[in-house]
Every structure is written in C-alpha cells, then in structure tokens.
Short mmCIF file of C-alpha atoms and ligand atoms in Angstrom, two decimals:
data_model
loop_
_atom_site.label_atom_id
_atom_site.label_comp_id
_atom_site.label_asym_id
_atom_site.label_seq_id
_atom_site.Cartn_x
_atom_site.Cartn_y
_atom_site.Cartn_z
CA UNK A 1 0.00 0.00 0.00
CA UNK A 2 1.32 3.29 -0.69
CA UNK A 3 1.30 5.34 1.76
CA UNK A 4 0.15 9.45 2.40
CA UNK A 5 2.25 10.82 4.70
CA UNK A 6 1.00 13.69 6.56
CA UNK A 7 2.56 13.40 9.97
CA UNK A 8 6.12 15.68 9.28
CA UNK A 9 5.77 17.28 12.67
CA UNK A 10 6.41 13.85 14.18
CA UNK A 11 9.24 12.86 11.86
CA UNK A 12 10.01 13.86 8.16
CA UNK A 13 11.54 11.45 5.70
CA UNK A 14 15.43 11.32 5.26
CA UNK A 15 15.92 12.94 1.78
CA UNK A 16 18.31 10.93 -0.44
CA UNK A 17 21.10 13.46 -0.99
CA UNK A 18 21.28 13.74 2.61
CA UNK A 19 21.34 9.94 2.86
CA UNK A 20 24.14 9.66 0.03
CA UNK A 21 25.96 11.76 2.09
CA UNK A 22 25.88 10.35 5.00
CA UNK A 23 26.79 6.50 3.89
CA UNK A 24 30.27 6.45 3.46
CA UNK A 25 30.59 7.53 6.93
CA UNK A 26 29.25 4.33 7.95
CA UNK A 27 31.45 2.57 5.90
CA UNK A 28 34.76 3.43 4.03
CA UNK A 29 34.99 6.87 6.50
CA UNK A 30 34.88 5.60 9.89
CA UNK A 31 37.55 7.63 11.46
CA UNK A 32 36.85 9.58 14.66
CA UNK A 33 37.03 13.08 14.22
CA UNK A 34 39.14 13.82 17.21
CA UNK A 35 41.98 11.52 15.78
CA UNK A 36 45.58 12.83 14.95
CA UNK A 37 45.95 10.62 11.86
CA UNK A 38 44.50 12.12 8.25
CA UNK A 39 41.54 9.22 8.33
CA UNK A 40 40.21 10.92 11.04
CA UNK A 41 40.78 14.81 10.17
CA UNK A 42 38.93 14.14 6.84
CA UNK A 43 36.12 13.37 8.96
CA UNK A 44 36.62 16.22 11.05
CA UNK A 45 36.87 18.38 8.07
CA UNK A 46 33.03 17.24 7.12
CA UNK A 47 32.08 17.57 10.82
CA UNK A 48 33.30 21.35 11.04
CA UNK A 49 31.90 21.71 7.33
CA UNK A 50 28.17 20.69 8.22
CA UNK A 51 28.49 22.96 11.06
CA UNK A 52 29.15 26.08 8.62
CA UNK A 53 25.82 24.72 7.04
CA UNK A 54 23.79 24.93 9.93
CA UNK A 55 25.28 28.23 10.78
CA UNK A 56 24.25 29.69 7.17
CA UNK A 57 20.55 28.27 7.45
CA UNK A 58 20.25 30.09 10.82
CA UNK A 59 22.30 33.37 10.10
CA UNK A 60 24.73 32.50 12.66
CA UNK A 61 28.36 31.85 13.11
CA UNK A 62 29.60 27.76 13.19
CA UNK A 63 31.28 28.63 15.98
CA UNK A 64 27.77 29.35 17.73
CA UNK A 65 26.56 25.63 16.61
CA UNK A 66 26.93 22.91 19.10
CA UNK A 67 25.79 19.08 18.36
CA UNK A 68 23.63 17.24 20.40
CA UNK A 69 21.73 13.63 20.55
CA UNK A 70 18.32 15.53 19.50
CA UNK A 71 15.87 18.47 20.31
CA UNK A 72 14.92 16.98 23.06
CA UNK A 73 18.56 16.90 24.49
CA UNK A 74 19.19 20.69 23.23
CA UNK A 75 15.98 22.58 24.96
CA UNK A 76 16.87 20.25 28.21
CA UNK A 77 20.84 21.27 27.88
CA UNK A 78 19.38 24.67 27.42
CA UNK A 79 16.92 24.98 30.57
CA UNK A 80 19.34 23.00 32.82
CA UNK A 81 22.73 24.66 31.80
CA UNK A 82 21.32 28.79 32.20
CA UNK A 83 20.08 27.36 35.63
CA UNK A 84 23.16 25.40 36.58
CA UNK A 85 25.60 28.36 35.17
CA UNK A 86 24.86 31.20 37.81
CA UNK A 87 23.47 30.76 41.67
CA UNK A 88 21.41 34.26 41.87
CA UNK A 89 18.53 33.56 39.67
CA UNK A 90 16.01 30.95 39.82
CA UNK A 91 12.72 31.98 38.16
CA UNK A 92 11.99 30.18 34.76
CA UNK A 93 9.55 31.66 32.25
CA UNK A 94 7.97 29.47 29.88
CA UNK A 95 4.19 28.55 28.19
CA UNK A 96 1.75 26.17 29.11
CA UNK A 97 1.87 24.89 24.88
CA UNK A 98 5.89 23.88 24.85
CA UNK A 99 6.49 20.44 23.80
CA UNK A 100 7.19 18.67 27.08
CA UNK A 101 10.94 18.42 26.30
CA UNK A 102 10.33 21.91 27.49
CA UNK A 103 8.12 21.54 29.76
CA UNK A 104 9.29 18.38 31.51
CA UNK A 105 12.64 20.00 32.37
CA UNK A 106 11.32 23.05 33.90
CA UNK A 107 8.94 21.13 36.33
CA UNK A 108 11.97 19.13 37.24
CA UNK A 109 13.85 22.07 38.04
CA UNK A 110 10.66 23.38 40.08
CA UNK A 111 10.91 20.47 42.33
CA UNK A 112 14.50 21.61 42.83
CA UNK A 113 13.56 24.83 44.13
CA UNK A 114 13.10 26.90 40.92
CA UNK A 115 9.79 29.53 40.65
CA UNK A 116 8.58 27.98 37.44
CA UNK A 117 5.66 30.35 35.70
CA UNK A 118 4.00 28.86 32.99
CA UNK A 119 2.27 31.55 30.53
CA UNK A 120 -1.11 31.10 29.13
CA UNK A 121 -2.57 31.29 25.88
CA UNK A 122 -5.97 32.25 24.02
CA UNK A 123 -8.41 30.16 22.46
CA UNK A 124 -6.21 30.87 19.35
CA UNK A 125 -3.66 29.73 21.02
CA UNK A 126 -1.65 33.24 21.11
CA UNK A 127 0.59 33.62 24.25
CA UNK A 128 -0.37 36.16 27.13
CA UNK A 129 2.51 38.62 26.21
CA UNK A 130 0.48 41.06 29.23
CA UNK A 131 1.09 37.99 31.70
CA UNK A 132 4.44 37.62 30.07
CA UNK A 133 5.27 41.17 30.98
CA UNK A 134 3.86 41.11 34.08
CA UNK A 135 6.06 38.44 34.88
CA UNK A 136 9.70 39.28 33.48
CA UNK A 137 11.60 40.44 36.13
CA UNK A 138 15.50 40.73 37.86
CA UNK A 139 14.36 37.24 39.16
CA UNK A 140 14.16 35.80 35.66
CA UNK A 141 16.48 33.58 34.79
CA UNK A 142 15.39 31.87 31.68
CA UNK A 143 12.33 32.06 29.10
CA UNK A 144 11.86 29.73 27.58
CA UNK A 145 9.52 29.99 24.21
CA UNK A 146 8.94 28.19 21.68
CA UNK A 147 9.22 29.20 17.91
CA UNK A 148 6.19 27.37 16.84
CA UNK A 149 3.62 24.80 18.20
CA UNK A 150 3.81 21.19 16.89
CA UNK A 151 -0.21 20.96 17.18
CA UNK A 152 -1.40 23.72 15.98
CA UNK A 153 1.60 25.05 13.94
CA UNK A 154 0.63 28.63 15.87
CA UNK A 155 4.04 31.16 15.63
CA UNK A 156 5.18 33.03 18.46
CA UNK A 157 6.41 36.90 18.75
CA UNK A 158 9.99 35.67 19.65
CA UNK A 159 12.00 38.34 18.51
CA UNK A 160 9.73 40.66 21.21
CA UNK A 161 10.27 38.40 23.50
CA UNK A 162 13.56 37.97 23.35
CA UNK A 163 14.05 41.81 23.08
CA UNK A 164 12.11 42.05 26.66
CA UNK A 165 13.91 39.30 27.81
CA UNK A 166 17.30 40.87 27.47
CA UNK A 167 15.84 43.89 29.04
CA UNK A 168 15.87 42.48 32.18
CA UNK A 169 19.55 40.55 31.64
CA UNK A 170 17.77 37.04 31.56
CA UNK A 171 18.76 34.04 28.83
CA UNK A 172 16.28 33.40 26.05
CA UNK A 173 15.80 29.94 24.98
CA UNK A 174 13.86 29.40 21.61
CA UNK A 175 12.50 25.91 21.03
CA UNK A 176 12.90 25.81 17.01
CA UNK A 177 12.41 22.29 16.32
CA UNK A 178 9.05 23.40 14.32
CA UNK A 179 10.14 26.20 12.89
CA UNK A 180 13.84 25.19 11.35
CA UNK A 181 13.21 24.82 7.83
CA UNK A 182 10.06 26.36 7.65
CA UNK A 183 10.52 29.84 8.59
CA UNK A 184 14.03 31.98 7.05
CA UNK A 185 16.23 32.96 10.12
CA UNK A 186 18.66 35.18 10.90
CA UNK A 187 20.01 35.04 14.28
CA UNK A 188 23.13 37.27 13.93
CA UNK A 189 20.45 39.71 13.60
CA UNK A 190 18.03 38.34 16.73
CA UNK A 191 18.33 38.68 20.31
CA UNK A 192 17.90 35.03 20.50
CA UNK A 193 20.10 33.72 22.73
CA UNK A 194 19.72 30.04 22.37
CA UNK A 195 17.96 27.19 19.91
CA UNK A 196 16.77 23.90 19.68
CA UNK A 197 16.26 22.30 16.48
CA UNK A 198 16.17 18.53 15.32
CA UNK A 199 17.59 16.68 12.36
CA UNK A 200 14.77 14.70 11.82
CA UNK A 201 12.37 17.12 11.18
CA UNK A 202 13.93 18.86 8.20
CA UNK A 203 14.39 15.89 6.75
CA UNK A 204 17.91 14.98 8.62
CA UNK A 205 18.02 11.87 10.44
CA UNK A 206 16.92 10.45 14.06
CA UNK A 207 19.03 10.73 16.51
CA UNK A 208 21.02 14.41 15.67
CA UNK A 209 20.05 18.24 17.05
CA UNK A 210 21.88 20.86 17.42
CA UNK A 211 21.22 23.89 20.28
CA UNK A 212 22.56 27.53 18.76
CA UNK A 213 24.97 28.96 21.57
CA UNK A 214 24.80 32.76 21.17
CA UNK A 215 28.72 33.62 22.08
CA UNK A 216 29.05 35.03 25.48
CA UNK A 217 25.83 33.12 26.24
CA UNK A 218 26.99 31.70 29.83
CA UNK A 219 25.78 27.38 29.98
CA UNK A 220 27.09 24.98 31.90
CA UNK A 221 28.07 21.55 29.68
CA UNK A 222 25.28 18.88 30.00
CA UNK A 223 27.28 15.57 29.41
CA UNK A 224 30.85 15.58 30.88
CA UNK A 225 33.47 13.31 29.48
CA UNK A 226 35.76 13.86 26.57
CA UNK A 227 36.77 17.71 25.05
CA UNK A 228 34.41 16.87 21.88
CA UNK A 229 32.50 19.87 21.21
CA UNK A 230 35.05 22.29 22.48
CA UNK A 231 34.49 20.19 25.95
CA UNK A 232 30.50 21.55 26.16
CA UNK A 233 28.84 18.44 24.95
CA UNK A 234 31.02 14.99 25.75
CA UNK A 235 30.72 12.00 23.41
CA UNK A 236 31.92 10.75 19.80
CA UNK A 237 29.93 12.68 17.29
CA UNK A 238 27.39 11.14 15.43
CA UNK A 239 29.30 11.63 12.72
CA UNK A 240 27.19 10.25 9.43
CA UNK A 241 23.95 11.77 11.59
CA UNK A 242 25.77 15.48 11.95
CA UNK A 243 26.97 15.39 8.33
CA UNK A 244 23.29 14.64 6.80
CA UNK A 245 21.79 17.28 8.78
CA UNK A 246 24.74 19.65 7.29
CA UNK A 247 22.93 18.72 4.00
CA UNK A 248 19.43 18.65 4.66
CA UNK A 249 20.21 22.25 5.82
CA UNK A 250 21.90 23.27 2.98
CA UNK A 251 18.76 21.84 1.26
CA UNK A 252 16.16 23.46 3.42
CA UNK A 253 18.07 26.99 3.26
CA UNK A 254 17.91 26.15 -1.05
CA UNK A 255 14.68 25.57 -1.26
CA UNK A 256 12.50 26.60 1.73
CA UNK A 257 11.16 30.00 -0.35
CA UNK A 258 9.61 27.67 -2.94
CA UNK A 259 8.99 24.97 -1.45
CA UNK A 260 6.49 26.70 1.93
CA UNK A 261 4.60 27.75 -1.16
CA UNK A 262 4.18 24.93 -2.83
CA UNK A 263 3.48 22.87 0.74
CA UNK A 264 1.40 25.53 1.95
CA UNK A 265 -0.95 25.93 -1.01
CA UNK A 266 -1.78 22.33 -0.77
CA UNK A 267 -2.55 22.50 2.76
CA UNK A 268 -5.16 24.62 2.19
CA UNK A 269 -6.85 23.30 -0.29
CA UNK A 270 -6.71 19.92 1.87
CA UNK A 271 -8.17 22.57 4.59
CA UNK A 272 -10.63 24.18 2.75
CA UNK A 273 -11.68 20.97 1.53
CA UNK A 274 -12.18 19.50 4.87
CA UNK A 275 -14.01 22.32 6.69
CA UNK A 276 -16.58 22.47 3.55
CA UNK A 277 -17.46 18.68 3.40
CA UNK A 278 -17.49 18.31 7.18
CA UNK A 279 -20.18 19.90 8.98
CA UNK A 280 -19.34 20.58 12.58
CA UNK A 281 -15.18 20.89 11.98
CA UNK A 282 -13.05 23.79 12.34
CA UNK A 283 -9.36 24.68 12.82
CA UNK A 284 -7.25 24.88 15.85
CA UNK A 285 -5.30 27.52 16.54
CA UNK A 286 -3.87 31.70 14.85
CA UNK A 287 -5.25 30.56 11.44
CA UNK A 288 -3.47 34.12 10.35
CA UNK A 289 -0.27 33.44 11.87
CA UNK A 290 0.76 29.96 11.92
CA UNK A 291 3.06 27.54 10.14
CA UNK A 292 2.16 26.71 6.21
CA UNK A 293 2.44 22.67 6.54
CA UNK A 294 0.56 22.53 9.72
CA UNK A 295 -3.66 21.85 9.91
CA UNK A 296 -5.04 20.85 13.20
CA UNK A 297 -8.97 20.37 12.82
CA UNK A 298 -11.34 19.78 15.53
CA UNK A 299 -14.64 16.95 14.46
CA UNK A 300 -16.95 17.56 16.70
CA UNK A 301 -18.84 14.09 18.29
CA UNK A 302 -16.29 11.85 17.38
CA UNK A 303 -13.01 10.53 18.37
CA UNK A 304 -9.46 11.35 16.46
CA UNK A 305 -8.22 8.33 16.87
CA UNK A 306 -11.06 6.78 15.08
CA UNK A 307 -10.57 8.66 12.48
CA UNK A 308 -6.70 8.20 12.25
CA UNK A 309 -7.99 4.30 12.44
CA UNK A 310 -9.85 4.61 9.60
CA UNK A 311 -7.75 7.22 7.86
CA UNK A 312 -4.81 4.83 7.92
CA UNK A 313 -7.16 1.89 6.29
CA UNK A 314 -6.57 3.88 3.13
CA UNK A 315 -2.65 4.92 4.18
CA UNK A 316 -2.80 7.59 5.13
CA UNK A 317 -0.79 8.80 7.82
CA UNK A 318 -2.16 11.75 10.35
CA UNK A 319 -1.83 12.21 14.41
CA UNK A 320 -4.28 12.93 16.68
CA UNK A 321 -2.50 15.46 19.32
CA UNK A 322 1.02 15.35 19.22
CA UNK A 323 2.41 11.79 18.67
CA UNK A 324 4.58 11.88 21.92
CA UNK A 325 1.07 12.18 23.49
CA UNK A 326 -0.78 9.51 21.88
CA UNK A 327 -0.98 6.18 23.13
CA UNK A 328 -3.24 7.57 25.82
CA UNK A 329 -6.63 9.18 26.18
CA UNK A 330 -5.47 12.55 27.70
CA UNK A 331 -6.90 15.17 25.37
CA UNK A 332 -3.36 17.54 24.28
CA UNK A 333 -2.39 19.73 26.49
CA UNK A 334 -1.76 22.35 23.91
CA UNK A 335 -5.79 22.44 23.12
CA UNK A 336 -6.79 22.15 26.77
CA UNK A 337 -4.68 25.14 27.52
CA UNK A 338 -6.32 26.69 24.89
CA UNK A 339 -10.01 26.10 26.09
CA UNK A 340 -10.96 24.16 23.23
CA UNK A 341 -13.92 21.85 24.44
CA UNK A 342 -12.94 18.24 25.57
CA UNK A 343 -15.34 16.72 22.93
CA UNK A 344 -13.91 18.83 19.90
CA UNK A 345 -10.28 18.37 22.03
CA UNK A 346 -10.60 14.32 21.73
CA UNK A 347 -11.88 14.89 17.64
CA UNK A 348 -8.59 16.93 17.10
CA UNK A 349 -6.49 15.46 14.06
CA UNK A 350 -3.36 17.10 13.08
CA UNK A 351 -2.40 16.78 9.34
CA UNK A 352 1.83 17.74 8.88
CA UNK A 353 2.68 18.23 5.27
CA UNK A 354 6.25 18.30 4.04
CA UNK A 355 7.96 18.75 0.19
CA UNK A 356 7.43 15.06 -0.55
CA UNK A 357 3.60 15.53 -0.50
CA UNK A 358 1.71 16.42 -3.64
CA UNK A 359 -1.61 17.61 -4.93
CA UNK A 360 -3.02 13.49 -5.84
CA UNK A 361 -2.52 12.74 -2.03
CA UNK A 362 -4.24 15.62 -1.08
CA UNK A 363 -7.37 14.83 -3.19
CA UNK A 364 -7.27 10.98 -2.05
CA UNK A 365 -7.31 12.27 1.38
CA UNK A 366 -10.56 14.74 0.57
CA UNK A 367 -11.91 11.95 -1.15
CA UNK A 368 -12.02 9.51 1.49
CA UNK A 369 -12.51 11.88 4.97
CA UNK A 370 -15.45 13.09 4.26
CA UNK A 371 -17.18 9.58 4.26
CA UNK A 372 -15.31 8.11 7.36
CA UNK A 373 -16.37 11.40 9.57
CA UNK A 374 -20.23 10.90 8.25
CA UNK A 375 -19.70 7.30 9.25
CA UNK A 376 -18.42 7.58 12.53
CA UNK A 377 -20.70 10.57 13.28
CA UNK A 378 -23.68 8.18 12.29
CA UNK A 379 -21.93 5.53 15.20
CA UNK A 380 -21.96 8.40 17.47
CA UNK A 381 -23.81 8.55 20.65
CA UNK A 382 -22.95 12.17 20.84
CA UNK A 383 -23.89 13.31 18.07
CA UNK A 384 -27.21 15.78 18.47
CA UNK A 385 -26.67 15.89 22.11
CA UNK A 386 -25.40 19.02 22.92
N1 LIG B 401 10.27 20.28 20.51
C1 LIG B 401 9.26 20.22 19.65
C2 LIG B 401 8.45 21.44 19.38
C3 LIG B 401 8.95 19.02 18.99
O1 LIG B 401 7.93 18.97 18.14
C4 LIG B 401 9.75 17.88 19.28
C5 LIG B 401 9.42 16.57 18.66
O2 LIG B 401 8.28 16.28 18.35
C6 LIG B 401 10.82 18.00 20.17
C7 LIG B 401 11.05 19.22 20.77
C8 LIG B 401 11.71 16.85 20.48
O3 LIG B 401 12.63 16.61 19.44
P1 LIG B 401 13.38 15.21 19.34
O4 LIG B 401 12.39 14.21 18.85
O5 LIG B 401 14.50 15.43 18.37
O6 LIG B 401 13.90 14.88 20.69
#
C-alpha cells in the first residue's frame, strides 16, 4: 500500500542526498574526528563543514553551533545549563503549549527549588505577552519559548520576546524544532540567545540536534566526558547523523522559499476541503499566523483516533495530538490550555505536510474523509446531544 504521509511534525523522511551523504561515513569513512591521523581529520573536516551549514541556514556563526543527541537533548541542555551556570537567579519563564521536552525539564527544576511560571494562551492559542510582561523580572532567569507549536503550527512573537527578555539581563531559549526549515532565520540579527532544532524534522536523520549557543551566552556543559565539542557536549559525534543534517540544511536553506509555497498551497486546499465537506469541523489555533504545513482540525462528536484508524485503512498517515502524546486518552495539552472543548479536544487530528507531499494525495485524502467522519458521526452517541 502506498502510503500518504501527513505526519512531518512527528518525523520527516530522510531525503536521499542527505542519505548519500551520510553513507560512506558508515562505511569506508569511519575515522573519529578527534583523531591525529588524516583518516580521522577528513572526517573532522566534514564535521566542522556541516556545522558552517547549519550556521548559514540560521544566520549565525559555526562557531555558535553545538551538536547534540536531538531536540529533546538541546531545549533540556538549554533549561538545565542557564540554571546550573549562575546561583542568583532561579525563576523560569515558559508557556503552558511547549512540547514537554520543554516543559518536563522546567517542572523538574521546580521540584528543585526553581519559581517555574507557565504563561497562558488564548483560544487561538496566542501567548499572554500582558502575563508575560507582568512576569519578566531581575528574578528571571530563563524564558523559555517556543518558535512554533507542533499541534497547531501557531508562531510566536519571539523576537519581542527575546528583546524584553534581554531587558531584564535574563537568557532566552527558543525551542525551534518546528520552525527550522520552515521559517528563514537570521540570528546574527536576533536577540535570541539560544535554539533547539532537530535533524529529523527537516528531513535529517533520528538521533542528531543541534542547540545555537549565542557567544558570550553563559551554559554549563550537560554531558561531561571527553573535550568533543570544544568540551560543552562529551561523546563521539554522530558523525554520518551530523553530516546529513549539514545537507538537509543546505537543502532546506535552497529551497524553503519555494517549497512553503508549494506545501502551503496544498494545505489549504486539503483545509478548505475538509471544513466544507465536514459539517461541525473547524481549525485549531492563529489561522493568520501559523506555520504553512501545519492543519489541526477539531470533528466535533467523534473521536481522532477513530478517524486516524480509519484514515490509515486507506494509508494515510495523520496524528491525533502530538504523537509523543498519543498512546493515551489525555486530550493535548496544547488544546486544553487553549479552552478548546474536551469533545472537539478528543476529535482533534493534526495533518503535517512536508515537500514530498503532492496535490493526488491531497485529493485521495478529501476523497475519502469526508465519508469516514459521516460514518463515525452516524456511530456516534454524541452526536445531536449538545
Ligand atoms: N520540541 C518540539 C516542538 C517538537 O515537536 C519535538 C518533537 O516532536 C521536540 C522538541 C523533540 O525533538 P526530538 O524528537 O528530536 O527529541
């Protein structure tokens, strides 16, 4: 069966120049890159060269680029090191949306004594910047904010936050895993101080991330052991991993103008499409200001993961929430701390496009949604009860 893949905010596929690029470092170029020998400098030489890569796609220096395990690893090396890198300040600003790679570390650091304040957002799911405001203060000593939400797709003001952050001399942490790829940066000319992306979900491999060090930025290393990454990040590189995502950046930075066209024209009309033969659907989340590959759609009386059942009947691949959520009932955080309604919250489906999708998938998929929503709906012992 072929399959329709629209679940890129989960994972993206590994595109094949990045993948012939990365195999003969699993073969014929094994070196290490901290070797003396010439087998092992070459490798170096592609390590520091995918680092320049990076660099260019986020308007930074290479110097500024450190490699890590994934995003996961850089927003928790982020939180953790501002903390564990000065004594004085212990109040962490972040938002009740971040991706709990976020989220996860700052309640840890709570329990440690931290003053953790988690911002709200609207039914749009647009961050309190009043709250926000309110709250920044010569207490602060990390925000914490993500680029843009993996449900929803919903962008933040993070250049004004990171302006106000400054203001009162505290670290600003960007979570960019969403955004890298899909939105031009430029961060020699940001106040960003640090940011997490992830290989695989600009079509990099699993397994690779990088967090964006502004210089002077004060972090204490996460994983202690050998001097590899100028002693802030122990552990042999991930060598083929960090040379792939040099390419898939290269690629991104190539072809993101285009391409967010292309991808974002054909979510709409899978969109529009949707909301028109579905009665009782609408979209999560700043339909003005939000990511162009990302649809999040609420069907009211039914559950997503029904529908993802049947969806993936035909193939086709969607998530209900985000996917590190699934696997349980819990209706997403992100739409709870919106206010959406638990029974349009549970009906959520989240459709992730990327450049490999094309206008035939899209019309298979608005071919066959339309009857599996009428279906369930007619199963439904919700349905005309509310
Ligand atoms: N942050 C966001 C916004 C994400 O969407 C994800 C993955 O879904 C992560 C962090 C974690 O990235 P990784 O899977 O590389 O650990």
């Amino acid at each position: 069966m072929d399959v329709v893949y629209f679940d890129n905010n989960a994972t993206t596929k590994v595109s094949e120049e990045v993948f012939s690029e990365m195999k003969p470092y699993f073969s014929e170029l094994y070196g290490n890159p901290s070797s003396i020998h010439t087998f092992g400098g070459e490798v170096s030489h592609k390590v520091q060269e995918a680092r320049q890569r990076i660099a260019d796609l986020l308007g930074c220096e290479a110097s500024e680029i450190l490699f890590t395990g994934c995003g996961t690893e850089s927003d928790n090396m982020a939180i953790d090191g501002v903390l564990a890198s000065q004594a004085k300040r212990r109040k962490i600003i972040t938002s009740r949306v971040e991706h709990p790679a976020v989220l996860q570390v700052c309640r840890e650091l709570e329990k440690h004594g931290c003053h953790l304040v988690e911002i709200g957002v609207d039914r749009k799911g647009r961050l309190d910047m009043e709250q926000l405001e309110e709250e920044l203060d010569e207490e602060t000593a990390i925000v914490s904010i993500m680029y843009a939400n993996n449900e929803t797709g919903v962008i933040f003001p993070v250049e004004r936050i990171a302006e106000l952050t400054r203001k009162v001399g505290a670290v600003f942490h960007t979570d960019g895993v969403q955004a890298v790829g899909k939105i031009p940066l430029n961060l020699r000319e940001s106040k960003i101080d640090l940011l997490s992306l992830s290989g695989h979900k600009l079509h990099a491999a699993k397994g690779v991330g990088v967090l964006y060090i502004r210089k002077g930025t004060r972090l204490k290393p996460f994983i202690l052991g050998g001097h590899q990454e100028g002693g802030r990040r122990a552990g042999t590189e991930n060598v083929a991993g960090i040379i792939g995502l040099g390419k898939a950046a290269e690629l991104a930075k190539e072809k993101m103008e285009d391409e967010n066209a292309r991808v974002r024209g054909l979510r709409d009309k899978l969109e529009k499409a949707i909301l028109g033969s579905c009665p009782d659907s609408w979209v999560n989340g700043d339909v003005e200001n939000r990511l162009g590959n990302t649809s999040n759609i609420s069907f009211e009386y039914i559950e997503g993961e029904a529908i993802l059942l049947m969806l993936d009947k035909y193939g086709i691949c969607a998530s209900s929430g985000s996917a590190c959520a699934s696997g349980s009932l819990e209706p997403s955080h992100v739409l709870r701390a919106m206010g959406i309604p638990f029974t349009a919250a549970h009906g959520s489906i989240r459709f992730s496009l990327s450049r490999y999708n094309t206008e035939q998938e899209v019309d298979f998929t608005i071919e066959k949604l339309p009857g599996i929503v009428k279906k369930l709906r007619e199963l439904s012992p919700f349905v005309g009860k509310k």
